[in-house]
Tab-separated table of C-alpha atoms in Angstrom:
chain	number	residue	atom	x	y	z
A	327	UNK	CA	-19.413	18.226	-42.491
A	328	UNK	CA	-15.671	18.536	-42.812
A	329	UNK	CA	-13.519	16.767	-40.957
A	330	UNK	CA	-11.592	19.723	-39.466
A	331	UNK	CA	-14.976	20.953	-38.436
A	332	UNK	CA	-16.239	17.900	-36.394
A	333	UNK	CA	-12.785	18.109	-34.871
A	334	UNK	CA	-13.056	21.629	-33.708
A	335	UNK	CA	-16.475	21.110	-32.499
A	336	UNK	CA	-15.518	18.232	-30.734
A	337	UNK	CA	-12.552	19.725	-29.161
A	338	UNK	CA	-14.874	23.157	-27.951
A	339	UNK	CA	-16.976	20.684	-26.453
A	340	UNK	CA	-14.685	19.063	-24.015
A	341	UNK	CA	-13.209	22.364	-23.464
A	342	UNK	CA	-16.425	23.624	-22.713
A	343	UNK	CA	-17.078	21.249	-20.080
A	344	UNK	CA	-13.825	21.259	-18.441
A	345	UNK	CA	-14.832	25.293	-17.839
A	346	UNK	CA	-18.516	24.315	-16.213
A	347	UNK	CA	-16.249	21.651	-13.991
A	348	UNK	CA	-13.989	24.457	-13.196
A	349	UNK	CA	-16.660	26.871	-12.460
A	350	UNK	CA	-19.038	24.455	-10.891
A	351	UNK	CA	-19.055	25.891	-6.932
A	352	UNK	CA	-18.161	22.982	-4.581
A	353	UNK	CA	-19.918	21.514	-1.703
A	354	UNK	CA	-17.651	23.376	0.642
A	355	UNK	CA	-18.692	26.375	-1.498
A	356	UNK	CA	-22.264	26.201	-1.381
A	357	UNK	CA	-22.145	25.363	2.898
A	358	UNK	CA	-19.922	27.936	3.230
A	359	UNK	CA	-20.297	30.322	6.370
A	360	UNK	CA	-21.727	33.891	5.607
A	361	UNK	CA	-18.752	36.284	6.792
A	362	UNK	CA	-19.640	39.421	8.712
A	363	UNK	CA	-15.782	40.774	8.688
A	364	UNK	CA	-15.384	43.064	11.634
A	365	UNK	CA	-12.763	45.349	13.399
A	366	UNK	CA	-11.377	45.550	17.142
A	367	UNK	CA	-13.908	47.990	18.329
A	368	UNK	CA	-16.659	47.171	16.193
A	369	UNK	CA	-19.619	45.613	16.943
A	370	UNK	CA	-20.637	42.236	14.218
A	371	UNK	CA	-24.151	41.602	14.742
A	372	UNK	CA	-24.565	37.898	13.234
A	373	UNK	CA	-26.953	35.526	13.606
A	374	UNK	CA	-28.030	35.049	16.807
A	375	UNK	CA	-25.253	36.809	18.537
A	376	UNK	CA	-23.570	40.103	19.038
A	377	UNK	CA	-19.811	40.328	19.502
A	378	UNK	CA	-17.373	43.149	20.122
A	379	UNK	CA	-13.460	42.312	20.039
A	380	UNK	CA	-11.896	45.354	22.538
A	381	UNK	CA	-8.450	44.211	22.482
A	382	UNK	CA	-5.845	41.598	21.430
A	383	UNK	CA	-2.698	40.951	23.664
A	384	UNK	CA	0.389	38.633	22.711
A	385	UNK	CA	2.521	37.576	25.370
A	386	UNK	CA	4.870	34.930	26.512
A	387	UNK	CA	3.083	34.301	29.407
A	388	UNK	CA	-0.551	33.170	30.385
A	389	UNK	CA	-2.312	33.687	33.344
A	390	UNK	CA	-6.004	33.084	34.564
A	391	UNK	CA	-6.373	33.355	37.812
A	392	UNK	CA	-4.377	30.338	39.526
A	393	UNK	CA	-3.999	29.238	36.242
A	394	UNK	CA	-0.639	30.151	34.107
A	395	UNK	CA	1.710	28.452	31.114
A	396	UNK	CA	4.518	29.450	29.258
A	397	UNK	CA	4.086	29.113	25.526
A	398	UNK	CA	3.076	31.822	22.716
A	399	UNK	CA	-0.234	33.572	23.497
A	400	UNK	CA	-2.529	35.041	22.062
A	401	UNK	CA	-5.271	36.827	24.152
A	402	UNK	CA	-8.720	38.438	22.730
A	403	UNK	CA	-10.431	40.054	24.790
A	404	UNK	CA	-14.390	40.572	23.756
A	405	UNK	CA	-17.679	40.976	24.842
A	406	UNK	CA	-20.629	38.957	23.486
A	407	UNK	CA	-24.255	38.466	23.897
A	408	UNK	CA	-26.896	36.325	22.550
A	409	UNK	CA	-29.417	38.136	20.303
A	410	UNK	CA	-32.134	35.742	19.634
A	411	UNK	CA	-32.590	32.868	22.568
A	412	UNK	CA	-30.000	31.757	25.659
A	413	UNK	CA	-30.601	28.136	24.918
A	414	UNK	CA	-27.878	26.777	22.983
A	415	UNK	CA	-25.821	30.497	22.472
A	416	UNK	CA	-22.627	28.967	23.704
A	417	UNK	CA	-19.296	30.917	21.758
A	418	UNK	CA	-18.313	27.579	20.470
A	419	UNK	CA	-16.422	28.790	17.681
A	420	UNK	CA	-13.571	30.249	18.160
A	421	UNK	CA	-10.569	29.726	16.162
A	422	UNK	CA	-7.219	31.362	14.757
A	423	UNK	CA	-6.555	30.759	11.260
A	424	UNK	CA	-3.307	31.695	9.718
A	425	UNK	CA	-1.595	30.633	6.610
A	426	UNK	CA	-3.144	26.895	5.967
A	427	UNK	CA	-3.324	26.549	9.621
A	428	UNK	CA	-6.431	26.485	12.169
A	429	UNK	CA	-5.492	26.951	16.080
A	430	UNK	CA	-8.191	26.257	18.311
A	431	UNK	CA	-9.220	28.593	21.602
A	432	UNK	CA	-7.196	26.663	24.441
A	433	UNK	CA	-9.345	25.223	26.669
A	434	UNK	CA	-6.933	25.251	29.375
A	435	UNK	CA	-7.074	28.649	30.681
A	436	UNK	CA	-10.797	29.036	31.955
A	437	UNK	CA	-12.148	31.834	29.348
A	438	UNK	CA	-15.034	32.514	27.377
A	439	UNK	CA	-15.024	29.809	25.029
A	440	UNK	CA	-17.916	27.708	24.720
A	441	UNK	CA	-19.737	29.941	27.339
A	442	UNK	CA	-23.216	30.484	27.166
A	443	UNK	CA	-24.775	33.899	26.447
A	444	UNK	CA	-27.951	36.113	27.366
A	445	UNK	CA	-29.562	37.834	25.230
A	446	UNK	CA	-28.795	41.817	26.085
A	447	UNK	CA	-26.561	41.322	28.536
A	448	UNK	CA	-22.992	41.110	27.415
A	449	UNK	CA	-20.591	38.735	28.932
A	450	UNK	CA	-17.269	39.999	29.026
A	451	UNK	CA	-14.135	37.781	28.729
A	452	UNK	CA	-11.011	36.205	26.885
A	453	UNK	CA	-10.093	33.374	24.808
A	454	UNK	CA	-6.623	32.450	24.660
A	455	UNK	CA	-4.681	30.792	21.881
A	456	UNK	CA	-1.472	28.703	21.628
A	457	UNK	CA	0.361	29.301	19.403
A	458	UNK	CA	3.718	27.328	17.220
A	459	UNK	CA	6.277	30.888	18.337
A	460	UNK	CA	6.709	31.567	14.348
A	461	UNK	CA	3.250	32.315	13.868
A	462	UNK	CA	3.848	35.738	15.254
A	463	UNK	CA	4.432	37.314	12.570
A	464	UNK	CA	1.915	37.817	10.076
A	465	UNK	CA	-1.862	38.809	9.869
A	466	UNK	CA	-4.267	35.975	11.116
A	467	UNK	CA	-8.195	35.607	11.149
A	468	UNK	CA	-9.870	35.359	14.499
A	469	UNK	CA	-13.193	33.545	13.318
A	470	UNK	CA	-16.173	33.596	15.947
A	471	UNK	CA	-19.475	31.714	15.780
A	472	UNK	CA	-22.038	29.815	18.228
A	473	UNK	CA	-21.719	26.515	16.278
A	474	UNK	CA	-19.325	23.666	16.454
A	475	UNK	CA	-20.636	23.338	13.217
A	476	UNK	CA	-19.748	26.644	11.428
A	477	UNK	CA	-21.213	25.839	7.821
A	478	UNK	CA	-24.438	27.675	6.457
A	479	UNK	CA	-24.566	30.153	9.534
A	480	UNK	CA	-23.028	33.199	10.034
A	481	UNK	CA	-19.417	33.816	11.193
A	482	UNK	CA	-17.547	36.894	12.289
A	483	UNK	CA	-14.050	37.082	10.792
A	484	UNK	CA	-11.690	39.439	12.401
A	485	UNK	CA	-7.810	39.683	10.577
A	486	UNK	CA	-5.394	40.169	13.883
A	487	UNK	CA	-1.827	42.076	12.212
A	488	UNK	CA	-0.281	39.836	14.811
A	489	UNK	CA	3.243	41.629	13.416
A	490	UNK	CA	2.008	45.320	14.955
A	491	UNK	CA	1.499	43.692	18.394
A	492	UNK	CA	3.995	43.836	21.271
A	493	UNK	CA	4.550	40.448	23.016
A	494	UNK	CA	4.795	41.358	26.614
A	495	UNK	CA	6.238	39.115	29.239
A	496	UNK	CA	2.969	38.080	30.885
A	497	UNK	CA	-1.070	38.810	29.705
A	498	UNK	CA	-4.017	38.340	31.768
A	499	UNK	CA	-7.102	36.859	30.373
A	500	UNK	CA	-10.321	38.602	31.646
A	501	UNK	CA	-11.897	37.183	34.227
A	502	UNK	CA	-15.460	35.702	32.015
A	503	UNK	CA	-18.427	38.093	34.021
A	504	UNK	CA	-21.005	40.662	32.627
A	505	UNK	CA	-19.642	43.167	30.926
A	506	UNK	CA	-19.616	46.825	32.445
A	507	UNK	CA	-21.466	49.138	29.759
B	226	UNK	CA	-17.278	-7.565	-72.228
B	227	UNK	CA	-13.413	-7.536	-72.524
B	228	UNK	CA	-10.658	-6.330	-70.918
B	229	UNK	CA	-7.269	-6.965	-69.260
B	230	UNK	CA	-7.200	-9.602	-65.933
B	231	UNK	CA	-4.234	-8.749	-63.875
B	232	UNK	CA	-2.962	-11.506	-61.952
B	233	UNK	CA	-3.212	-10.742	-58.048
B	234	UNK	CA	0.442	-11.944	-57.798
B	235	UNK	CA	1.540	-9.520	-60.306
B	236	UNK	CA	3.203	-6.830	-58.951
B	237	UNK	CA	2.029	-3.256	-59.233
B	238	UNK	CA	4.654	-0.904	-60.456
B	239	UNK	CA	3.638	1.367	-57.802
B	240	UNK	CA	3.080	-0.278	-54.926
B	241	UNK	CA	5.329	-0.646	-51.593
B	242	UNK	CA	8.265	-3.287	-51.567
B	243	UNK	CA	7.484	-5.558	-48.602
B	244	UNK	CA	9.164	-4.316	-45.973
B	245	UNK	CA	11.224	-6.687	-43.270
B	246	UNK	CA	8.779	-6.902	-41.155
B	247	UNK	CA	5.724	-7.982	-42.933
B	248	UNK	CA	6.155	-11.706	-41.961
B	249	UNK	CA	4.999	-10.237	-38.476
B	250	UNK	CA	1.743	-9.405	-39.583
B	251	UNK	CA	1.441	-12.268	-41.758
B	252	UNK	CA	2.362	-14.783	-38.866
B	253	UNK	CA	-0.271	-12.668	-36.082
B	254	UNK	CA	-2.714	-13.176	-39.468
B	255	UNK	CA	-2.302	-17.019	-39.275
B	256	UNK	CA	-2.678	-17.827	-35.279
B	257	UNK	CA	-6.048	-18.564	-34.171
B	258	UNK	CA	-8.474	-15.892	-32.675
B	259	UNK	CA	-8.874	-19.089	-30.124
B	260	UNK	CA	-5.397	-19.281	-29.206
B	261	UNK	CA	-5.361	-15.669	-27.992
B	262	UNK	CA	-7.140	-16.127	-24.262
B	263	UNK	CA	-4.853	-19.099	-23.574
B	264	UNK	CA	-1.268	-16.784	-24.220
B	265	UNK	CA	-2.642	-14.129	-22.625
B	266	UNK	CA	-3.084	-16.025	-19.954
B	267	UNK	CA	0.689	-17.240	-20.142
B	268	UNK	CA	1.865	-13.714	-20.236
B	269	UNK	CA	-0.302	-13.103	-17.004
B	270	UNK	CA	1.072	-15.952	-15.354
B	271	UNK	CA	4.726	-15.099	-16.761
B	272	UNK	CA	4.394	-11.495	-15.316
B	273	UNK	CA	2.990	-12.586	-12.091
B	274	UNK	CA	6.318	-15.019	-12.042
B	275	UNK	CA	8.308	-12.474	-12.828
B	276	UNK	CA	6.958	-11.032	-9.809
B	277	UNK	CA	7.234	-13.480	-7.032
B	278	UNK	CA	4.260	-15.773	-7.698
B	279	UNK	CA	1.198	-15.960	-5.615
B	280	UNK	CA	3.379	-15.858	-2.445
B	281	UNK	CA	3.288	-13.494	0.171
B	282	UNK	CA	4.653	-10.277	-0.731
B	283	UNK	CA	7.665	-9.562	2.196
B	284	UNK	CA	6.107	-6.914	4.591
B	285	UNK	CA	7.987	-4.283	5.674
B	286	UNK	CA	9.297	-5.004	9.265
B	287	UNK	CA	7.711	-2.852	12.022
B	288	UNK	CA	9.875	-0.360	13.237
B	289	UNK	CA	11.032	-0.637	16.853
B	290	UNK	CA	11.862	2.435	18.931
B	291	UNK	CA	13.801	3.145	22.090
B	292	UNK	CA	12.504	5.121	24.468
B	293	UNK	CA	12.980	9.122	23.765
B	294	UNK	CA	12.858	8.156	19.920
B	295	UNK	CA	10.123	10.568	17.993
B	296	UNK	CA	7.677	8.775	15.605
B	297	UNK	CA	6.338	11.346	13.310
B	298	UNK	CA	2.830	10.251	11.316
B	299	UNK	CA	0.579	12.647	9.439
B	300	UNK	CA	-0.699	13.889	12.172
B	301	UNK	CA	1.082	13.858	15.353
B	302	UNK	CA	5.140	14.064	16.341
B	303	UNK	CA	5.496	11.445	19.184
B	304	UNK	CA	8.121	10.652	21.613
B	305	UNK	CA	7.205	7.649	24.447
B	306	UNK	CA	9.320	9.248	27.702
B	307	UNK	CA	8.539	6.000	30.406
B	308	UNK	CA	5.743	3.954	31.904
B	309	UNK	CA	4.804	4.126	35.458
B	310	UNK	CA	3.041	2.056	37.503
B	311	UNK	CA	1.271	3.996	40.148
B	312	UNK	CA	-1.559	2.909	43.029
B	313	UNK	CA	-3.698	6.324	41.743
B	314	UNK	CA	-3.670	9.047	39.737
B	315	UNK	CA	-6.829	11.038	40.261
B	316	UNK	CA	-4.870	13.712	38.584
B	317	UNK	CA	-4.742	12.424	35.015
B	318	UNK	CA	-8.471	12.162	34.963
B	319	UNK	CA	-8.480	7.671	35.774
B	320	UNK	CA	-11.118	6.675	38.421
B	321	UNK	CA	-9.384	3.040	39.418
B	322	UNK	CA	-12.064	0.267	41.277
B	323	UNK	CA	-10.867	-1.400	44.227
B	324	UNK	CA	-8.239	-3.758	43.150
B	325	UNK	CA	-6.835	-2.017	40.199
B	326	UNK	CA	-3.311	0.265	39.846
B	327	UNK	CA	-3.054	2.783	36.778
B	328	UNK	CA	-0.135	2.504	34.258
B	329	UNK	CA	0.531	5.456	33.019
B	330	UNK	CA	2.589	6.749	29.719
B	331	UNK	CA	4.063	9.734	29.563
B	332	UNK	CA	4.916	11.008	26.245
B	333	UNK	CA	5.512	14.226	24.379
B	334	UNK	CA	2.687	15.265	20.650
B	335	UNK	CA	3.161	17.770	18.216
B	336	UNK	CA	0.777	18.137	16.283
B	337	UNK	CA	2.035	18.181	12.720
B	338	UNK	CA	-1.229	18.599	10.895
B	339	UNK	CA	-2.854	22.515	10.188
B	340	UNK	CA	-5.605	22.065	12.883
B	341	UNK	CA	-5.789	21.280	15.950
B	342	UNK	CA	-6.733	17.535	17.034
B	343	UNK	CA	-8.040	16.360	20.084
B	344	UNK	CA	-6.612	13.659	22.043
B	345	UNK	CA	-9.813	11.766	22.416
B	346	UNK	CA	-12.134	10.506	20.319
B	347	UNK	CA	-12.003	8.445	17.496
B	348	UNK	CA	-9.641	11.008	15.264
B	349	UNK	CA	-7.324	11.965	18.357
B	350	UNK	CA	-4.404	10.727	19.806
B	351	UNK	CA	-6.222	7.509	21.931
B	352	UNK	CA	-6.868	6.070	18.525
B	353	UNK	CA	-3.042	5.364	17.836
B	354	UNK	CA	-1.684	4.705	21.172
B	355	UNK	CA	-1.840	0.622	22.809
B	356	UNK	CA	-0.289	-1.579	25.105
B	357	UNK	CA	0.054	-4.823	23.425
B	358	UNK	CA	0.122	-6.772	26.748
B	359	UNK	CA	-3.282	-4.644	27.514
B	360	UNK	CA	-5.009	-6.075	24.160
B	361	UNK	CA	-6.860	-2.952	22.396
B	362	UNK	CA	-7.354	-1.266	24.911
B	363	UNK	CA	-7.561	2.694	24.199
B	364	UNK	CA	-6.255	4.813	26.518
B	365	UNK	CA	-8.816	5.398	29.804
B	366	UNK	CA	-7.680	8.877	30.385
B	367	UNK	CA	-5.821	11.713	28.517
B	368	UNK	CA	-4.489	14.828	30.165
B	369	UNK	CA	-1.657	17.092	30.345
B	370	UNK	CA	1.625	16.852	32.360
B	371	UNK	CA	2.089	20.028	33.031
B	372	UNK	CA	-1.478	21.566	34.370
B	373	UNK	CA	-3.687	18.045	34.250
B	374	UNK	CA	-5.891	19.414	31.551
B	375	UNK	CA	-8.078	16.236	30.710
B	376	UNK	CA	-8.628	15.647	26.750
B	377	UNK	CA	-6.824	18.288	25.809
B	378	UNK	CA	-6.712	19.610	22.651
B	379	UNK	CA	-3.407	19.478	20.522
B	380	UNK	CA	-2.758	22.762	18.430
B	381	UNK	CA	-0.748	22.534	15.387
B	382	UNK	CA	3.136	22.724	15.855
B	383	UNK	CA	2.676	23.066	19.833
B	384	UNK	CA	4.004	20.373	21.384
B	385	UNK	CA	2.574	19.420	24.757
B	386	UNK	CA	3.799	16.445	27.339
B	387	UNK	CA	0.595	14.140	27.628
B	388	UNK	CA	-0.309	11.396	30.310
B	389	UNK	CA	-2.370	8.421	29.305
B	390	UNK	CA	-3.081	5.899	31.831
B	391	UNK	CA	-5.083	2.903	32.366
B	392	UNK	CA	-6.519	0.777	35.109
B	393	UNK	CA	-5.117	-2.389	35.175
B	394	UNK	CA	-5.981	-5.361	37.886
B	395	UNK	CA	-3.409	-5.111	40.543
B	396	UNK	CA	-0.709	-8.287	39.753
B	397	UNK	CA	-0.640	-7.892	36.050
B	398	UNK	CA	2.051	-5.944	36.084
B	399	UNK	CA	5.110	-5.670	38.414
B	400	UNK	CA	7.963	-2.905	38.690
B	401	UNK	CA	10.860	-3.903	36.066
B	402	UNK	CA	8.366	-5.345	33.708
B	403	UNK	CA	8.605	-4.896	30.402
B	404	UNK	CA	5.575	-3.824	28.377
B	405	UNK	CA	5.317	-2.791	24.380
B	406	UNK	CA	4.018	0.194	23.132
B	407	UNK	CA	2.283	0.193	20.201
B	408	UNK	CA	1.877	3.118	17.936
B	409	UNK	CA	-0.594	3.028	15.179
B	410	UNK	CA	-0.912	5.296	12.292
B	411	UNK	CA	-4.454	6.846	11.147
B	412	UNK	CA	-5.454	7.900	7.523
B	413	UNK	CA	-6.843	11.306	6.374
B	414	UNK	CA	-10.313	10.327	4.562
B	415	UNK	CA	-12.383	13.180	3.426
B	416	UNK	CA	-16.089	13.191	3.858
B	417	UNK	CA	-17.950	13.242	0.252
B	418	UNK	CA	-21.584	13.768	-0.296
B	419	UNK	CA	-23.176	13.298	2.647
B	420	UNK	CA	-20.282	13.137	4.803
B	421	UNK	CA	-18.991	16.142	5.501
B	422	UNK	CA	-15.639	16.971	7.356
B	423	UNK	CA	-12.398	15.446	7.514
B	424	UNK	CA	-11.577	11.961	9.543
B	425	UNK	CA	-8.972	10.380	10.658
B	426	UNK	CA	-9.675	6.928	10.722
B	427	UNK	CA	-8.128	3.090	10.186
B	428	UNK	CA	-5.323	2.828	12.443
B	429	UNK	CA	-2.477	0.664	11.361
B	430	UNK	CA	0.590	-0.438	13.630
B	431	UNK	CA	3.532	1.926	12.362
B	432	UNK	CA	5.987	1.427	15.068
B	433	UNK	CA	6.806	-0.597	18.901
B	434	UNK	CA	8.639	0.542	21.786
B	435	UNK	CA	9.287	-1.499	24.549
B	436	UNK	CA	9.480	0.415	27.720
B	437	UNK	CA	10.319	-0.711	31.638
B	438	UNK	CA	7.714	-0.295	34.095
B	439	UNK	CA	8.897	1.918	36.796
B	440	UNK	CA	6.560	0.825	40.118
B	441	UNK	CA	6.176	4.352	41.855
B	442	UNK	CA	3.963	2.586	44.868
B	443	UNK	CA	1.555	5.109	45.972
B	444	UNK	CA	3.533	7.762	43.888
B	445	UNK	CA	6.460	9.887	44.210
B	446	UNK	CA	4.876	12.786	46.963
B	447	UNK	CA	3.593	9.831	49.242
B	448	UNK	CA	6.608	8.227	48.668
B	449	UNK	CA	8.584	11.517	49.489
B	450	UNK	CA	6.024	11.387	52.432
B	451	UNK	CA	6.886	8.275	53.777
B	452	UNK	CA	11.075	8.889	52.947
B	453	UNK	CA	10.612	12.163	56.076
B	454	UNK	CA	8.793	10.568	58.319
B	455	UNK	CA	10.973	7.387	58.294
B	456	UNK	CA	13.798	9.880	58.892
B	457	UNK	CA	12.112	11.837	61.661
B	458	UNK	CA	11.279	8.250	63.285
């Protein structure tokens, strides 16, 4: 064999296995949540739960009930209910993610995170976010899911154009109850 | 069988005139294939010389901070306000036993890393927060200042004033007493295999504070209590 040849073959070789590296999925890849992308309005039907985003408020203001801060808000309002079993349906999951960042559901208003729900009968509530007062203005992803855990199950993305919205002064989180339908 | 022997000395029209630095290769030629453990050996030891010797490499000193300075880690911004001693503070989530007083911190997080971090737990903010006069003791309690949230969560870039307290045996400490805060920071570690998630673990002292006890007796609205009915009587 010439020696140009064992070169070249030798070289496509090493190339060839930096491309399987490169293509190889990762572990975060192959536990990755299965998306069920969904509008305000719009029902996602994932497993083991049923949610329906009806509205998305920003304001400079919180208030539940007694409750109230100052701070930038986000509030979602929604409507979910267990499809499969009530026994460990809690909307654990609840986060905003924007650019590299993740913001959590406050857990300082009282609200529908981590609330447990029945199977065909909606609960109807908010979750509120706090929120860094840049954040405002670009599109986020409201992600939604009954595990703390969200890999390998399903998750309901919802992109918020938090730009469009119009901070008011003060917004009300739903009081958490059954939903009227 | 005949033919012409050249001498080895001879030289060959064509070949190379020794260049200047052949004795180099003819000197490494003659050493010893034995001798070559013991200089490398001197080189090591030369190096390690070169670098201070076996002795303890200097360590950095620890910073110390006044009170209202912000020590940023990776993953909180913090700023130790004051310490206050206090007979109870149901409010910040501390159960005391009879005998016992809380000291409480007040200070002011940001999270500065993309997702939020709890103040508990193992990860959160109780892992790099101590009293050195307390030992390592974590904090018993976390909540917020402003609405008494217990263990709250910390979103990124929010700041939020936090109250940690701990029970303490009435005596150990006294109003005007000086105790040291001691911040620690914690390292990102990735979970591989079958670890999954991200950690923060292995906290290391990054910074003191030393802070004066302010003795609040049975706190400021009993106090404030106490201050109108003196006045009335």
């Amino acid at each position: 064999m010439r020696r140009w040849m064992t070169w070249a073959i030798g070289l496509a070789l090493v190339g060839g296995a930096w491309g399987v590296i490169q293509v190889t999925p990762t572990q975060d890849d192959a536990e990755a949540p299965f998306p069920l992308v969904a509008e305000i309005d719009q029902t996602a039907t994932a497993r083991g739960f049923a949610v329906t985003v009806t509205d998305v408020r920003l304001g400079s203001r919180a208030v539940a009930g007694a409750w109230s801060a100052e701070g930038t808000w986000l509030v979602v309002d929604l409507e979910a209910e267990a499809t499969q079993e009530e026994t460990g349906t809690l909307l654990a999951h609840a986060e905003l993610v924007f650019d590299d960042a993740a913001y959590r559901a406050s857990e300082r208003p009282a609200s529908l995170l981590r609330t447990g729900l029945t199977p065909g009968i909606p609960r109807e509530g908010s979750l509120a976010f706090e929120l860094p007062p840049d954040v405002v203005r670009g599109t986020a992803t409201l992600e939604l899911g009954v595990s703390d855990d969200p890999r390998l199950d399903s998750l309901v993305p919802l992109p918020i154009a938090l730009r469009a919205l119009d901070p008011a002064d003060e917004v009300e989180l739903l009081a958490t109850g059954w939903a009227q339908r | 069988m005949s033919g012409v022997t050249v001498p080895p000395e001879a030289p060959r029209p064509d070949a190379p005139r020794p260049s200047r630095t052949a004795w180099i290769a003819r000197t490494w030629d003659r050493i010893p294939t034995g001798w070559f453990a013991g200089m490398l050996t001197a080189v090591f030891l030369a190096v390690t010389a070169a670098f201070g010797g076996l002795a303890q490499a200097a360590v950095p000193p620890i910073p110390e901070l006044e009170p209202g300075d912000t020590h940023v880690n990776d993953q909180f911004a913090l700023t130790v306000e004051r310490a206050v001693l206090i007979d109870e503070l149901p409010e910040a989530g501390i159960t005391t036993e009879p005998g016992q007083r809380v000291l409480a911190i007040v200070l002011t997080a940001e999270n500065v890393w993309n997702r939020a971090l709890p103040s508990e737990g193992s990860s959160g903010l109780r892992a790099g927060v101590r009293i050195a006069e307390l030992g390592d003791e974590p904090a018993a309690a976390i909540a917020r200042f402003d609405d008494t949230t217990f263990s709250p969560y910390l979103q990124p870039r929010v700041p939020a004033e936090l109250v940690l307290t701990w029970a303490i045996d009435r005596g150990v400490l006294a109003d005007g007493d000086e105790i040291e805060v001691v911040l620690r920071d914690l390292t990102l570690r990735k979970g591989e295999l079958v670890v999954a998630g991200e950690y923060w673990e292995t906290p290391i002292t990054a910074a003191t504070m030393r802070l004066d006890v302010t003795d609040v007796g049975a706190g400021a609205d009993a106090e404030a209590e106490a201050d109108a009915e003196g006045q009335e009587g």
